[in-house]
Amino acid sequence: NAGVTQTPKFRILKIGQSMTLQCTQDMNHNYMYWYRQDPGMGLKLIYYSVGAGITDKGEVPNGYNVSRSTTEDFPLRLELAAPSQTSVYFCASASEGRQPQHFGDGTRLSIL
Amino acid sequence: KQEVTQIPAALSVPEGENLVLNCSFTDSAIYNLQWFRQDPGKGLTSLLLIQSSQREQTSGRLNASLDKSSGRSTLYIAASQPGDSATYLCAVAPGSARQLTFGSGTQLTVLP
């Protein structure tokens, strides 16, 4: 019953450091998404992918990069961490764009 | 640009009450609308998905309605329980259905 798995669960970074947030799903879903959620706010889409080798920008892509080399994995990379990227990051997947999305438990990221 | 609003931001009710959570959206050209539940420190769990051609969906004590013409959806929770305490978010999918737009959520507390 793994579903969508995100690692790490928590991370503290210094300004300017880089890191990769990992996301993997075992449901053979084509669609995968990265969101960020700031306190008291809804989720905002960073990037999404409709299949291996295909990615596209969401509402707030600046400062992030993604890749989708396999159906299962959709890592999110921060190249030069900035305090504005302190947030909770959620990965989600769906069988196709109009179906319910399944979410991971999130990665809580603080940049100091 | 689609905007989704949820009012109130927080709601506290005694156990056993029936309650209604509200969601409004600005662009009626949606494909579907989803209601999610988010527990503290966790990801989102999909509760109900209403297609644009539907008026309502039911699951157990939950009933969600959709009125596209007025840009409104409601989530009705019958006989509330302390275990229903969580944040409830609604999200709308546009015709292309590639990106969800989320509201900021209603934080529900059901008091024993």
Tab-separated table of C-alpha atoms in Angstrom:
chain	number	residue	atom	x	y	z
A	1	ASN	CA	0.000	0.000	0.000
A	2	ALA	CA	2.887	2.426	-0.651
A	3	GLY	CA	1.083	4.827	-3.060
A	4	VAL	CA	3.113	8.039	-3.357
A	5	THR	CA	6.318	8.166	-1.312
A	6	GLN	CA	8.259	11.355	-0.659
A	7	THR	CA	11.716	11.654	0.852
A	8	PRO	CA	13.016	13.281	2.943
A	9	LYS	CA	10.182	14.237	5.325
A	10	PHE	CA	12.092	17.196	6.774
A	11	ARG	CA	15.119	19.174	5.673
A	12	ILE	CA	16.904	22.352	6.653
A	13	LEU	CA	19.059	24.040	4.010
A	14	LYS	CA	21.317	27.043	4.012
A	15	ILE	CA	20.796	29.797	1.445
A	16	GLY	CA	22.491	28.892	-1.816
A	17	GLN	CA	22.592	25.142	-1.201
A	18	SER	CA	20.962	22.719	-3.589
A	19	MET	CA	18.947	19.593	-3.018
A	20	THR	CA	16.615	17.121	-4.679
A	21	LEU	CA	13.227	16.159	-3.277
A	22	GLN	CA	12.393	12.604	-4.223
A	23	CYS	CA	8.969	11.308	-5.245
A	24	THR	CA	8.063	7.819	-6.377
A	25	GLN	CA	4.720	6.136	-7.009
A	26	ASP	CA	3.878	2.470	-7.475
A	27	MET	CA	0.432	2.831	-9.092
A	28	ASN	CA	1.697	3.061	-12.681
A	29	HIS	CA	0.191	6.530	-12.958
A	30	ASN	CA	1.097	8.615	-15.997
A	31	TYR	CA	0.431	12.001	-14.413
A	32	MET	CA	2.613	13.364	-11.624
A	33	TYR	CA	2.642	16.762	-9.936
A	34	TRP	CA	4.695	18.888	-7.566
A	35	TYR	CA	2.938	21.445	-5.354
A	36	ARG	CA	4.036	23.778	-2.628
A	37	GLN	CA	1.846	24.811	0.276
A	38	ASP	CA	2.602	27.899	2.307
A	39	PRO	CA	1.012	28.393	5.771
A	40	GLY	CA	-2.726	29.062	5.589
A	41	MET	CA	-2.748	28.793	1.822
A	42	GLY	CA	-3.899	26.333	-0.751
A	43	LEU	CA	-1.549	24.349	-2.934
A	44	LYS	CA	0.217	25.920	-5.893
A	45	LEU	CA	1.426	23.829	-8.793
A	46	ILE	CA	5.176	23.991	-9.496
A	47	TYR	CA	5.630	21.438	-12.295
A	48	TYR	CA	3.739	18.499	-13.683
A	49	SER	CA	4.345	15.588	-16.020
A	50	VAL	CA	1.937	13.640	-18.221
A	51	GLY	CA	4.352	10.774	-18.830
A	52	ALA	CA	7.982	9.725	-18.896
A	53	GLY	CA	10.095	12.281	-20.730
A	54	ILE	CA	7.404	14.986	-20.664
A	55	THR	CA	7.309	17.846	-18.155
A	56	ASP	CA	5.635	21.236	-18.079
A	57	LYS	CA	5.573	24.329	-15.891
A	58	GLY	CA	2.836	25.066	-13.419
A	59	GLU	CA	1.944	28.322	-11.717
A	60	VAL	CA	5.184	28.844	-9.722
A	61	PRO	CA	8.121	27.111	-11.505
A	62	ASN	CA	10.881	29.676	-10.908
A	63	GLY	CA	13.803	28.317	-8.893
A	64	TYR	CA	12.910	24.665	-9.519
A	65	ASN	CA	13.671	21.957	-12.051
A	66	VAL	CA	12.198	18.516	-12.648
A	67	SER	CA	12.872	15.424	-14.709
A	68	ARG	CA	10.798	12.342	-15.517
A	69	SER	CA	13.011	9.564	-16.790
A	70	THR	CA	10.715	6.772	-15.555
A	71	THR	CA	6.990	6.414	-14.924
A	72	GLU	CA	7.608	5.871	-11.213
A	73	ASP	CA	9.920	8.758	-10.301
A	74	PHE	CA	9.498	12.527	-10.472
A	75	PRO	CA	12.279	14.333	-8.559
A	76	LEU	CA	12.171	18.075	-7.860
A	77	ARG	CA	15.463	19.966	-7.727
A	78	LEU	CA	16.256	23.263	-6.034
A	79	GLU	CA	19.507	24.630	-7.441
A	80	LEU	CA	20.125	27.742	-5.327
A	81	ALA	CA	17.925	27.621	-2.247
A	82	ALA	CA	16.330	30.910	-1.196
A	83	PRO	CA	14.310	31.751	1.965
A	84	SER	CA	11.203	32.210	-0.225
A	85	GLN	CA	11.333	28.480	-0.974
A	86	THR	CA	10.638	27.582	2.660
A	87	SER	CA	7.423	25.613	2.347
A	88	VAL	CA	5.825	22.191	2.458
A	89	TYR	CA	6.206	20.340	-0.815
A	90	PHE	CA	3.704	17.730	-1.964
A	91	CYS	CA	4.009	15.259	-4.779
A	92	ALA	CA	0.881	13.732	-6.302
A	93	SER	CA	-0.014	11.305	-9.059
A	94	ALA	CA	-3.083	10.387	-11.090
A	95	SER	CA	-3.932	7.845	-13.756
A	96	GLU	CA	-4.888	10.716	-16.050
A	97	GLY	CA	-5.553	14.426	-15.745
A	98	ARG	CA	-9.220	14.204	-14.872
A	99	GLN	CA	-8.952	11.558	-12.172
A	100	PRO	CA	-8.439	12.100	-8.410
A	101	GLN	CA	-4.877	12.825	-7.446
A	102	HIS	CA	-3.111	10.722	-4.817
A	103	PHE	CA	-0.786	12.662	-2.524
A	104	GLY	CA	2.365	11.869	-0.611
A	105	ASP	CA	2.796	13.033	2.998
A	106	GLY	CA	4.978	15.984	2.034
A	107	THR	CA	8.493	17.302	2.580
A	108	ARG	CA	8.863	20.148	5.061
A	109	LEU	CA	11.706	22.354	3.864
A	110	SER	CA	13.236	25.281	5.745
A	111	ILE	CA	15.863	27.517	4.214
A	112	LEU	CA	17.864	29.647	6.619
B	1	LYS	CA	-7.395	33.238	-14.210
B	2	GLN	CA	-9.414	30.855	-12.049
B	3	GLU	CA	-9.690	31.807	-8.384
B	4	VAL	CA	-11.098	29.539	-5.701
B	5	THR	CA	-12.315	30.883	-2.369
B	6	GLN	CA	-13.308	29.011	0.758
B	7	ILE	CA	-15.159	30.750	3.540
B	8	PRO	CA	-14.918	30.532	6.503
B	9	ALA	CA	-11.218	29.877	7.019
B	10	ALA	CA	-11.994	28.124	10.297
B	11	LEU	CA	-15.105	26.579	11.814
B	12	SER	CA	-15.754	25.022	15.214
B	13	VAL	CA	-18.885	22.968	15.924
B	14	PRO	CA	-20.096	20.616	18.675
B	15	GLU	CA	-20.180	16.903	17.951
B	16	GLY	CA	-23.343	15.691	16.248
B	17	GLU	CA	-24.081	18.849	14.295
B	18	ASN	CA	-24.685	18.852	10.570
B	19	LEU	CA	-22.496	21.396	8.800
B	20	VAL	CA	-21.808	22.913	5.398
B	21	LEU	CA	-18.469	24.019	3.985
B	22	ASN	CA	-18.466	26.455	1.075
B	23	CYS	CA	-16.342	26.786	-2.032
B	24	SER	CA	-16.719	29.389	-4.776
B	25	PHE	CA	-14.876	29.736	-8.070
B	26	THR	CA	-14.714	32.546	-10.618
B	27	ASP	CA	-14.600	30.675	-13.949
B	28	SER	CA	-17.525	28.308	-14.549
B	29	ALA	CA	-15.729	26.506	-17.411
B	30	ILE	CA	-14.579	23.645	-15.213
B	31	TYR	CA	-14.244	19.950	-15.942
B	32	ASN	CA	-14.639	18.744	-12.378
B	33	LEU	CA	-14.400	19.821	-8.766
B	34	GLN	CA	-12.794	17.853	-5.976
B	35	TRP	CA	-12.994	18.008	-2.207
B	36	PHE	CA	-9.947	16.938	-0.205
B	37	ARG	CA	-9.235	16.377	3.471
B	38	GLN	CA	-5.860	17.273	4.978
B	39	ASP	CA	-4.830	16.097	8.433
B	40	PRO	CA	-2.014	17.921	10.282
B	41	GLY	CA	1.391	16.929	8.934
B	42	LYS	CA	-0.138	14.796	6.213
B	43	GLY	CA	-0.895	14.995	2.534
B	44	LEU	CA	-4.317	15.394	0.971
B	45	THR	CA	-6.908	12.648	0.725
B	46	SER	CA	-9.494	12.873	-2.031
B	47	LEU	CA	-13.032	12.726	-0.601
B	48	LEU	CA	-15.367	13.394	-3.503
B	49	LEU	CA	-15.037	14.295	-7.161
B	50	ILE	CA	-17.953	15.889	-9.015
B	51	GLN	CA	-17.897	15.995	-12.798
B	52	SER	CA	-19.161	19.194	-14.407
B	53	SER	CA	-22.220	17.340	-15.706
B	54	GLN	CA	-23.195	16.203	-12.193
B	55	ARG	CA	-25.064	18.070	-9.486
B	56	GLU	CA	-23.891	16.105	-6.464
B	57	GLN	CA	-21.900	13.173	-5.132
B	58	THR	CA	-22.328	11.270	-1.897
B	59	SER	CA	-20.010	9.122	0.181
B	60	GLY	CA	-21.215	7.984	3.579
B	61	ARG	CA	-21.923	11.065	5.718
B	62	LEU	CA	-20.505	13.390	3.063
B	63	ASN	CA	-22.460	15.037	0.266
B	64	ALA	CA	-20.946	17.473	-2.198
B	65	SER	CA	-23.004	19.634	-4.536
B	66	LEU	CA	-22.016	21.643	-7.572
B	67	ASP	CA	-23.725	24.644	-9.172
B	68	LYS	CA	-21.568	25.651	-12.125
B	69	SER	CA	-23.719	28.569	-13.182
B	70	SER	CA	-23.279	30.316	-9.832
B	71	GLY	CA	-19.697	29.118	-9.335
B	72	ARG	CA	-20.402	27.363	-6.053
B	73	SER	CA	-19.914	24.015	-4.382
B	74	THR	CA	-20.815	22.877	-0.896
B	75	LEU	CA	-19.618	19.972	1.209
B	76	TYR	CA	-22.246	18.774	3.657
B	77	ILE	CA	-21.113	16.683	6.616
B	78	ALA	CA	-23.865	14.926	8.540
B	79	ALA	CA	-23.670	14.077	12.238
B	80	SER	CA	-20.165	15.444	12.668
B	81	GLN	CA	-17.628	13.555	14.799
B	82	PRO	CA	-14.341	14.626	16.428
B	83	GLY	CA	-12.563	12.446	13.862
B	84	ASP	CA	-13.845	14.794	11.161
B	85	SER	CA	-11.547	17.516	12.503
B	86	ALA	CA	-9.185	18.429	9.659
B	87	THR	CA	-8.687	21.028	6.947
B	88	TYR	CA	-10.982	20.639	3.953
B	89	LEU	CA	-9.862	21.950	0.574
B	90	CYS	CA	-11.705	22.223	-2.688
B	91	ALA	CA	-9.991	22.279	-6.071
B	92	VAL	CA	-11.309	22.866	-9.575
B	93	ALA	CA	-10.011	21.389	-12.807
B	94	PRO	CA	-10.330	23.453	-15.998
B	95	GLY	CA	-11.461	22.050	-19.316
B	96	SER	CA	-7.916	20.969	-20.105
B	97	ALA	CA	-7.832	19.277	-16.682
B	98	ARG	CA	-4.079	19.449	-16.472
B	99	GLN	CA	-3.872	21.759	-13.487
B	100	LEU	CA	-5.958	21.975	-10.347
B	101	THR	CA	-6.624	25.333	-8.715
B	102	PHE	CA	-6.980	24.999	-4.945
B	103	GLY	CA	-8.790	27.056	-2.365
B	104	SER	CA	-6.978	27.860	0.865
B	105	GLY	CA	-9.155	25.513	2.894
B	106	THR	CA	-11.516	25.518	5.864
B	107	GLN	CA	-10.072	24.255	9.140
B	108	LEU	CA	-12.821	22.291	10.880
B	109	THR	CA	-12.796	21.443	14.581
B	110	VAL	CA	-15.497	19.167	15.956
B	111	LEU	CA	-15.672	19.445	19.727
B	112	PRO	CA	-16.543	16.346	21.814
